[in-house]
PDB file of C-alpha atoms in Angstrom:
ATOM      1  CA  UNK A   1     -30.088   4.326   0.009  1.00  0.00           C
ATOM      2  CA  UNK A   2     -29.672   0.621  -0.465  1.00  0.00           C
ATOM      3  CA  UNK A   3     -27.281  -1.596  -2.388  1.00  0.00           C
ATOM      4  CA  UNK A   4     -28.570  -0.902  -5.900  1.00  0.00           C
ATOM      5  CA  UNK A   5     -28.552   2.868  -5.358  1.00  0.00           C
ATOM      6  CA  UNK A   6     -24.893   2.731  -4.326  1.00  0.00           C
ATOM      7  CA  UNK A   7     -24.010   0.519  -7.292  1.00  0.00           C
ATOM      8  CA  UNK A   8     -25.750   2.971  -9.636  1.00  0.00           C
ATOM      9  CA  UNK A   9     -23.802   5.885  -8.140  1.00  0.00           C
ATOM     10  CA  UNK A  10     -20.534   3.971  -8.542  1.00  0.00           C
ATOM     11  CA  UNK A  11     -21.352   3.231 -12.178  1.00  0.00           C
ATOM     12  CA  UNK A  12     -22.102   6.898 -12.814  1.00  0.00           C
ATOM     13  CA  UNK A  13     -18.865   7.965 -11.113  1.00  0.00           C
ATOM     14  CA  UNK A  14     -16.877   5.440 -13.180  1.00  0.00           C
ATOM     15  CA  UNK A  15     -18.403   6.803 -16.382  1.00  0.00           C
ATOM     16  CA  UNK A  16     -17.837  10.437 -15.374  1.00  0.00           C
ATOM     17  CA  UNK A  17     -14.167   9.691 -14.678  1.00  0.00           C
ATOM     18  CA  UNK A  18     -13.701   7.835 -17.963  1.00  0.00           C
ATOM     19  CA  UNK A  19     -13.130   4.612 -16.045  1.00  0.00           C
ATOM     20  CA  UNK A  20     -14.139   1.180 -17.293  1.00  0.00           C
ATOM     21  CA  UNK A  21     -17.467  -0.098 -16.007  1.00  0.00           C
ATOM     22  CA  UNK A  22     -16.901  -2.484 -13.132  1.00  0.00           C
ATOM     23  CA  UNK A  23     -13.387  -1.210 -12.379  1.00  0.00           C
ATOM     24  CA  UNK A  24     -14.342  -0.260  -8.813  1.00  0.00           C
ATOM     25  CA  UNK A  25     -15.005  -2.922  -6.164  1.00  0.00           C
ATOM     26  CA  UNK A  26     -17.739  -2.058  -3.687  1.00  0.00           C
ATOM     27  CA  UNK A  27     -16.878  -3.365  -0.204  1.00  0.00           C
ATOM     28  CA  UNK A  28     -20.065  -3.526   1.852  1.00  0.00           C
ATOM     29  CA  UNK A  29     -18.907  -2.711   5.393  1.00  0.00           C
ATOM     30  CA  UNK A  30     -20.819  -5.199   7.519  1.00  0.00           C
ATOM     31  CA  UNK A  31     -19.199  -4.529  10.916  1.00  0.00           C
ATOM     32  CA  UNK A  32     -21.686  -4.394  13.807  1.00  0.00           C
ATOM     33  CA  UNK A  33     -24.542  -5.216  11.440  1.00  0.00           C
ATOM     34  CA  UNK A  34     -27.106  -7.855  12.406  1.00  0.00           C
ATOM     35  CA  UNK A  35     -26.891 -11.115  10.489  1.00  0.00           C
ATOM     36  CA  UNK A  36     -30.316 -10.557   8.924  1.00  0.00           C
ATOM     37  CA  UNK A  37     -29.169  -7.344   7.226  1.00  0.00           C
ATOM     38  CA  UNK A  38     -25.974  -8.992   5.969  1.00  0.00           C
ATOM     39  CA  UNK A  39     -27.886 -11.977   4.650  1.00  0.00           C
ATOM     40  CA  UNK A  40     -30.308  -9.683   2.817  1.00  0.00           C
ATOM     41  CA  UNK A  41     -27.374  -8.110   0.945  1.00  0.00           C
ATOM     42  CA  UNK A  42     -25.933 -11.572   0.211  1.00  0.00           C
ATOM     43  CA  UNK A  43     -29.334 -12.580  -1.175  1.00  0.00           C
ATOM     44  CA  UNK A  44     -29.138  -9.586  -3.542  1.00  0.00           C
ATOM     45  CA  UNK A  45     -26.023 -11.177  -5.013  1.00  0.00           C
ATOM     46  CA  UNK A  46     -23.327  -9.022  -3.440  1.00  0.00           C
ATOM     47  CA  UNK A  47     -20.189 -10.870  -2.330  1.00  0.00           C
ATOM     48  CA  UNK A  48     -17.500  -8.342  -1.232  1.00  0.00           C
ATOM     49  CA  UNK A  49     -17.733  -7.396   2.438  1.00  0.00           C
ATOM     50  CA  UNK A  50     -15.565  -5.562   4.969  1.00  0.00           C
ATOM     51  CA  UNK A  51     -15.070  -6.241   8.656  1.00  0.00           C
ATOM     52  CA  UNK A  52     -13.148  -4.240  11.264  1.00  0.00           C
ATOM     53  CA  UNK A  53     -12.398  -6.940  13.813  1.00  0.00           C
ATOM     54  CA  UNK A  54     -11.085 -10.455  13.392  1.00  0.00           C
ATOM     55  CA  UNK A  55     -13.122 -11.762  16.314  1.00  0.00           C
ATOM     56  CA  UNK A  56     -16.422 -10.454  14.933  1.00  0.00           C
ATOM     57  CA  UNK A  57     -15.664 -11.847  11.479  1.00  0.00           C
ATOM     58  CA  UNK A  58     -14.789 -15.251  12.933  1.00  0.00           C
ATOM     59  CA  UNK A  59     -18.197 -15.439  14.572  1.00  0.00           C
ATOM     60  CA  UNK A  60     -20.137 -14.321  11.512  1.00  0.00           C
ATOM     61  CA  UNK A  61     -18.634 -15.463   8.240  1.00  0.00           C
ATOM     62  CA  UNK A  62     -17.997 -19.237   8.484  1.00  0.00           C
ATOM     63  CA  UNK A  63     -21.749 -19.756   8.687  1.00  0.00           C
ATOM     64  CA  UNK A  64     -22.423 -17.480   5.714  1.00  0.00           C
ATOM     65  CA  UNK A  65     -19.747 -19.279   3.670  1.00  0.00           C
ATOM     66  CA  UNK A  66     -21.662 -22.525   4.158  1.00  0.00           C
ATOM     67  CA  UNK A  67     -24.728 -20.940   2.554  1.00  0.00           C
ATOM     68  CA  UNK A  68     -23.194 -18.622  -0.078  1.00  0.00           C
ATOM     69  CA  UNK A  69     -20.403 -19.243  -2.600  1.00  0.00           C
ATOM     70  CA  UNK A  70     -17.774 -16.731  -3.652  1.00  0.00           C
ATOM     71  CA  UNK A  71     -17.639 -14.500  -0.574  1.00  0.00           C
ATOM     72  CA  UNK A  72     -14.732 -12.043  -0.785  1.00  0.00           C
ATOM     73  CA  UNK A  73     -13.948 -10.855   2.739  1.00  0.00           C
ATOM     74  CA  UNK A  74     -11.798  -7.785   3.469  1.00  0.00           C
ATOM     75  CA  UNK A  75     -10.279  -6.761   6.805  1.00  0.00           C
ATOM     76  CA  UNK A  76     -10.459  -2.969   6.898  1.00  0.00           C
ATOM     77  CA  UNK A  77      -9.728  -2.351  10.576  1.00  0.00           C
ATOM     78  CA  UNK A  78      -6.534  -2.402  12.637  1.00  0.00           C
ATOM     79  CA  UNK A  79      -4.903  -5.770  13.178  1.00  0.00           C
ATOM     80  CA  UNK A  80      -3.006  -6.945  16.235  1.00  0.00           C
ATOM     81  CA  UNK A  81      -0.013  -9.117  15.387  1.00  0.00           C
ATOM     82  CA  UNK A  82      -1.360 -11.948  17.559  1.00  0.00           C
ATOM     83  CA  UNK A  83      -4.485 -12.103  15.358  1.00  0.00           C
ATOM     84  CA  UNK A  84      -2.504 -12.277  12.111  1.00  0.00           C
ATOM     85  CA  UNK A  85      -2.650 -16.064  11.726  1.00  0.00           C
ATOM     86  CA  UNK A  86      -6.415 -16.093  12.208  1.00  0.00           C
ATOM     87  CA  UNK A  87      -6.764 -13.232   9.725  1.00  0.00           C
ATOM     88  CA  UNK A  88      -5.009 -15.335   7.070  1.00  0.00           C
ATOM     89  CA  UNK A  89      -7.681 -18.010   7.514  1.00  0.00           C
ATOM     90  CA  UNK A  90     -10.648 -15.624   7.339  1.00  0.00           C
ATOM     91  CA  UNK A  91      -9.839 -12.879   4.840  1.00  0.00           C
ATOM     92  CA  UNK A  92      -9.026 -12.726   1.143  1.00  0.00           C
ATOM     93  CA  UNK A  93      -7.663  -9.194   1.517  1.00  0.00           C
ATOM     94  CA  UNK A  94      -6.228  -7.110   4.381  1.00  0.00           C
ATOM     95  CA  UNK A  95      -6.325  -3.315   4.010  1.00  0.00           C
ATOM     96  CA  UNK A  96      -4.504  -2.372   7.221  1.00  0.00           C
ATOM     97  CA  UNK A  97      -0.836  -3.316   6.868  1.00  0.00           C
ATOM     98  CA  UNK A  98       0.452  -0.353   8.852  1.00  0.00           C
ATOM     99  CA  UNK A  99       3.811  -1.113  10.524  1.00  0.00           C
ATOM    100  CA  UNK A 100       7.053  -3.053  10.040  1.00  0.00           C
ATOM    101  CA  UNK A 101       6.332  -5.575  12.828  1.00  0.00           C
ATOM    102  CA  UNK A 102       3.109  -6.630  11.146  1.00  0.00           C
ATOM    103  CA  UNK A 103       4.842  -6.920   7.747  1.00  0.00           C
ATOM    104  CA  UNK A 104       7.445  -9.256   9.263  1.00  0.00           C
ATOM    105  CA  UNK A 105       4.690 -11.336  10.877  1.00  0.00           C
ATOM    106  CA  UNK A 106       2.883 -11.606   7.539  1.00  0.00           C
ATOM    107  CA  UNK A 107       6.092 -12.646   5.781  1.00  0.00           C
ATOM    108  CA  UNK A 108       6.721 -15.385   8.346  1.00  0.00           C
ATOM    109  CA  UNK A 109       3.150 -16.669   8.133  1.00  0.00           C
ATOM    110  CA  UNK A 110       3.269 -16.617   4.328  1.00  0.00           C
ATOM    111  CA  UNK A 111       6.356 -18.839   4.459  1.00  0.00           C
ATOM    112  CA  UNK A 112       4.699 -21.188   6.946  1.00  0.00           C
ATOM    113  CA  UNK A 113       1.338 -21.462   5.207  1.00  0.00           C
ATOM    114  CA  UNK A 114       2.379 -21.101   1.569  1.00  0.00           C
ATOM    115  CA  UNK A 115      -0.021 -18.236   0.948  1.00  0.00           C
ATOM    116  CA  UNK A 116      -1.042 -14.738   1.971  1.00  0.00           C
ATOM    117  CA  UNK A 117      -4.128 -12.570   1.495  1.00  0.00           C
ATOM    118  CA  UNK A 118      -3.788  -9.611  -0.857  1.00  0.00           C
ATOM    119  CA  UNK A 119      -2.461  -6.631   1.081  1.00  0.00           C
ATOM    120  CA  UNK A 120      -3.063  -2.895   1.085  1.00  0.00           C
ATOM    121  CA  UNK A 121      -0.619  -0.698   2.997  1.00  0.00           C
ATOM    122  CA  UNK A 122      -2.408   1.865   5.156  1.00  0.00           C
ATOM    123  CA  UNK A 123      -0.983   5.376   4.754  1.00  0.00           C
ATOM    124  CA  UNK A 124      -1.760   8.038   7.355  1.00  0.00           C
ATOM    125  CA  UNK A 125      -2.116  10.824   4.794  1.00  0.00           C
ATOM    126  CA  UNK A 126      -3.255  13.322   7.411  1.00  0.00           C
ATOM    127  CA  UNK A 127      -0.326  12.486   9.704  1.00  0.00           C
ATOM    128  CA  UNK A 128      -2.805  12.222  12.572  1.00  0.00           C
ATOM    129  CA  UNK A 129      -1.123  10.995  15.777  1.00  0.00           C
ATOM    130  CA  UNK A 130      -4.162   8.986  16.894  1.00  0.00           C
ATOM    131  CA  UNK A 131      -4.518   7.155  13.583  1.00  0.00           C
ATOM    132  CA  UNK A 132      -2.674   4.062  12.349  1.00  0.00           C
ATOM    133  CA  UNK A 133      -0.721   3.997   9.139  1.00  0.00           C
ATOM    134  CA  UNK A 134       2.654   4.692   7.581  1.00  0.00           C
ATOM    135  CA  UNK A 135       3.466   8.400   7.256  1.00  0.00           C
ATOM    136  CA  UNK A 136       3.631   9.660   3.659  1.00  0.00           C
ATOM    137  CA  UNK A 137       7.354  10.432   3.887  1.00  0.00           C
ATOM    138  CA  UNK A 138       8.031   6.840   4.998  1.00  0.00           C
ATOM    139  CA  UNK A 139       5.712   5.162   2.501  1.00  0.00           C
ATOM    140  CA  UNK A 140       8.176   4.582  -0.366  1.00  0.00           C
ATOM    141  CA  UNK A 141      10.686   2.821   1.871  1.00  0.00           C
ATOM    142  CA  UNK A 142       8.037   0.722   3.610  1.00  0.00           C
ATOM    143  CA  UNK A 143       6.492  -0.347   0.298  1.00  0.00           C
ATOM    144  CA  UNK A 144       9.937  -1.364  -0.944  1.00  0.00           C
ATOM    145  CA  UNK A 145      10.623  -3.347   2.249  1.00  0.00           C
ATOM    146  CA  UNK A 146       7.291  -5.196   1.956  1.00  0.00           C
ATOM    147  CA  UNK A 147       7.901  -6.084  -1.680  1.00  0.00           C
ATOM    148  CA  UNK A 148      11.416  -7.256  -0.793  1.00  0.00           C
ATOM    149  CA  UNK A 149       9.753  -9.691   1.654  1.00  0.00           C
ATOM    150  CA  UNK A 150       7.653 -11.021  -1.268  1.00  0.00           C
ATOM    151  CA  UNK A 151       4.446  -9.811   0.331  1.00  0.00           C
ATOM    152  CA  UNK A 152       1.524  -9.522  -2.142  1.00  0.00           C
ATOM    153  CA  UNK A 153       1.046  -5.753  -1.816  1.00  0.00           C
ATOM    154  CA  UNK A 154      -1.623  -4.749  -4.326  1.00  0.00           C
ATOM    155  CA  UNK A 155      -2.176  -1.142  -3.291  1.00  0.00           C
ATOM    156  CA  UNK A 156      -2.600   1.532  -0.642  1.00  0.00           C
ATOM    157  CA  UNK A 157      -5.411   2.467   1.737  1.00  0.00           C
ATOM    158  CA  UNK A 158      -6.209   5.676   3.583  1.00  0.00           C
ATOM    159  CA  UNK A 159      -8.870   7.242   5.795  1.00  0.00           C
ATOM    160  CA  UNK A 160      -8.686  11.040   5.388  1.00  0.00           C
ATOM    161  CA  UNK A 161      -9.121  13.333   8.405  1.00  0.00           C
ATOM    162  CA  UNK A 162     -12.792  14.023   9.032  1.00  0.00           C
ATOM    163  CA  UNK A 163     -12.328  17.792   9.007  1.00  0.00           C
ATOM    164  CA  UNK A 164     -10.257  18.132   5.826  1.00  0.00           C
ATOM    165  CA  UNK A 165     -11.026  18.000   2.110  1.00  0.00           C
ATOM    166  CA  UNK A 166     -10.902  14.288   1.326  1.00  0.00           C
ATOM    167  CA  UNK A 167      -9.896  14.776  -2.320  1.00  0.00           C
ATOM    168  CA  UNK A 168      -6.512  16.206  -1.304  1.00  0.00           C
ATOM    169  CA  UNK A 169      -5.765  13.003   0.588  1.00  0.00           C
ATOM    170  CA  UNK A 170      -7.050  10.792  -2.215  1.00  0.00           C
ATOM    171  CA  UNK A 171      -4.785  12.597  -4.665  1.00  0.00           C
ATOM    172  CA  UNK A 172      -1.775  12.190  -2.346  1.00  0.00           C
ATOM    173  CA  UNK A 173      -2.443   8.462  -1.960  1.00  0.00           C
ATOM    174  CA  UNK A 174      -2.762   8.079  -5.729  1.00  0.00           C
ATOM    175  CA  UNK A 175       0.589   9.815  -6.288  1.00  0.00           C
ATOM    176  CA  UNK A 176       2.360   7.543  -3.802  1.00  0.00           C
ATOM    177  CA  UNK A 177       0.823   4.455  -5.411  1.00  0.00           C
ATOM    178  CA  UNK A 178       1.685   5.547  -8.930  1.00  0.00           C
ATOM    179  CA  UNK A 179       5.348   6.205  -8.251  1.00  0.00           C
ATOM    180  CA  UNK A 180       5.647   2.800  -6.577  1.00  0.00           C
ATOM    181  CA  UNK A 181       3.922   0.898  -9.371  1.00  0.00           C
ATOM    182  CA  UNK A 182       0.866  -0.058  -7.311  1.00  0.00           C
ATOM    183  CA  UNK A 183      -2.531  -0.111  -9.009  1.00  0.00           C
ATOM    184  CA  UNK A 184      -4.856  -0.619  -6.028  1.00  0.00           C
ATOM    185  CA  UNK A 185      -6.364   2.319  -4.145  1.00  0.00           C
ATOM    186  CA  UNK A 186      -8.675   1.553  -1.227  1.00  0.00           C
ATOM    187  CA  UNK A 187     -10.207   4.948  -0.493  1.00  0.00           C
ATOM    188  CA  UNK A 188     -13.614   6.498  -0.241  1.00  0.00           C
ATOM    189  CA  UNK A 189     -16.508   5.791   2.112  1.00  0.00           C
ATOM    190  CA  UNK A 190     -20.230   6.557   2.199  1.00  0.00           C
ATOM    191  CA  UNK A 191     -19.839  10.342   2.061  1.00  0.00           C
ATOM    192  CA  UNK A 192     -17.010  10.699  -0.437  1.00  0.00           C
ATOM    193  CA  UNK A 193     -16.693   7.582  -2.608  1.00  0.00           C
ATOM    194  CA  UNK A 194     -17.612   9.444  -5.805  1.00  0.00           C
ATOM    195  CA  UNK A 195     -14.716  11.871  -5.292  1.00  0.00           C
ATOM    196  CA  UNK A 196     -12.454   8.908  -4.570  1.00  0.00           C
ATOM    197  CA  UNK A 197     -13.473   7.198  -7.816  1.00  0.00           C
ATOM    198  CA  UNK A 198     -12.712  10.390  -9.749  1.00  0.00           C
ATOM    199  CA  UNK A 199      -9.171  10.204  -8.340  1.00  0.00           C
ATOM    200  CA  UNK A 200      -8.599   6.529  -9.088  1.00  0.00           C
ATOM    201  CA  UNK A 201     -10.125   4.459  -6.266  1.00  0.00           C
ATOM    202  CA  UNK A 202     -10.300   0.750  -7.073  1.00  0.00           C
ATOM    203  CA  UNK A 203     -12.032  -0.215  -3.801  1.00  0.00           C
ATOM    204  CA  UNK A 204     -14.610   1.868  -1.915  1.00  0.00           C
ATOM    205  CA  UNK A 205     -15.907   1.020   1.557  1.00  0.00           C
ATOM    206  CA  UNK A 206     -19.594   1.750   2.149  1.00  0.00           C
ATOM    207  CA  UNK A 207     -21.543   0.654   5.206  1.00  0.00           C
ATOM    208  CA  UNK A 208     -24.493   2.578   6.596  1.00  0.00           C
ATOM    209  CA  UNK A 209     -25.693   3.741   3.167  1.00  0.00           C
ATOM    210  CA  UNK A 210     -26.232   0.072   2.283  1.00  0.00           C
ATOM    211  CA  UNK A 211     -27.289  -1.480   5.577  1.00  0.00           C
ATOM    212  CA  UNK A 212     -28.772   1.428   7.507  1.00  0.00           C
ATOM    213  CA  UNK A 213     -27.451   2.813  10.785  1.00  0.00           C
ATOM    214  CA  UNK A 214     -25.320   0.422  12.812  1.00  0.00           C
ATOM    215  CA  UNK A 215     -26.816  -1.325  15.791  1.00  0.00           C
ATOM    216  CA  UNK A 216     -24.360  -1.113  18.664  1.00  0.00           C
ATOM    217  CA  UNK A 217     -26.527  -2.371  21.487  1.00  0.00           C
TER     218      UNK A 217
END
């Protein structure tokens, strides 16, 4: 589709949902994309990007930051605790705070460094055993614990099960966020971001529809 097509669809979805224009942040998921494709999107003026792995981001983004101002980099994949310090240096936002150990590591690093990226708590809305994230029944307590540690939690993130109606999971995430006073909702990908926007998404994560199919070889 391309970047402008996706932006047009987001604008239409915002309008259809009675949302303010520009209220949804498009995160262009650049993981496993060749530098030339990423640079083409940067040259179109886009600045919010998502990466899955700290190591890949560390090899890619310092060079782009030298050429382009205002890059807003989001970690959307799982994070090992031993990569947390490096993630603080690379990312403006981390969408995968998914366990107490990682929250405690973030709190310690925030004290040491005097800052912390914005954080989304990942909720495993489908309660899938193979997937990371706090279970819905545990979310309220975990959110409270994170806020008690002065972590900058701005919202919640989820990845619905592939074989279930995504809107049910988006609605569940929105309810958990609302009752905990959180305004950010990182939900919706290439196939379902319009439904996510209708249910309150503030950040949508779109990759192949912008860049084309990933190159893994």
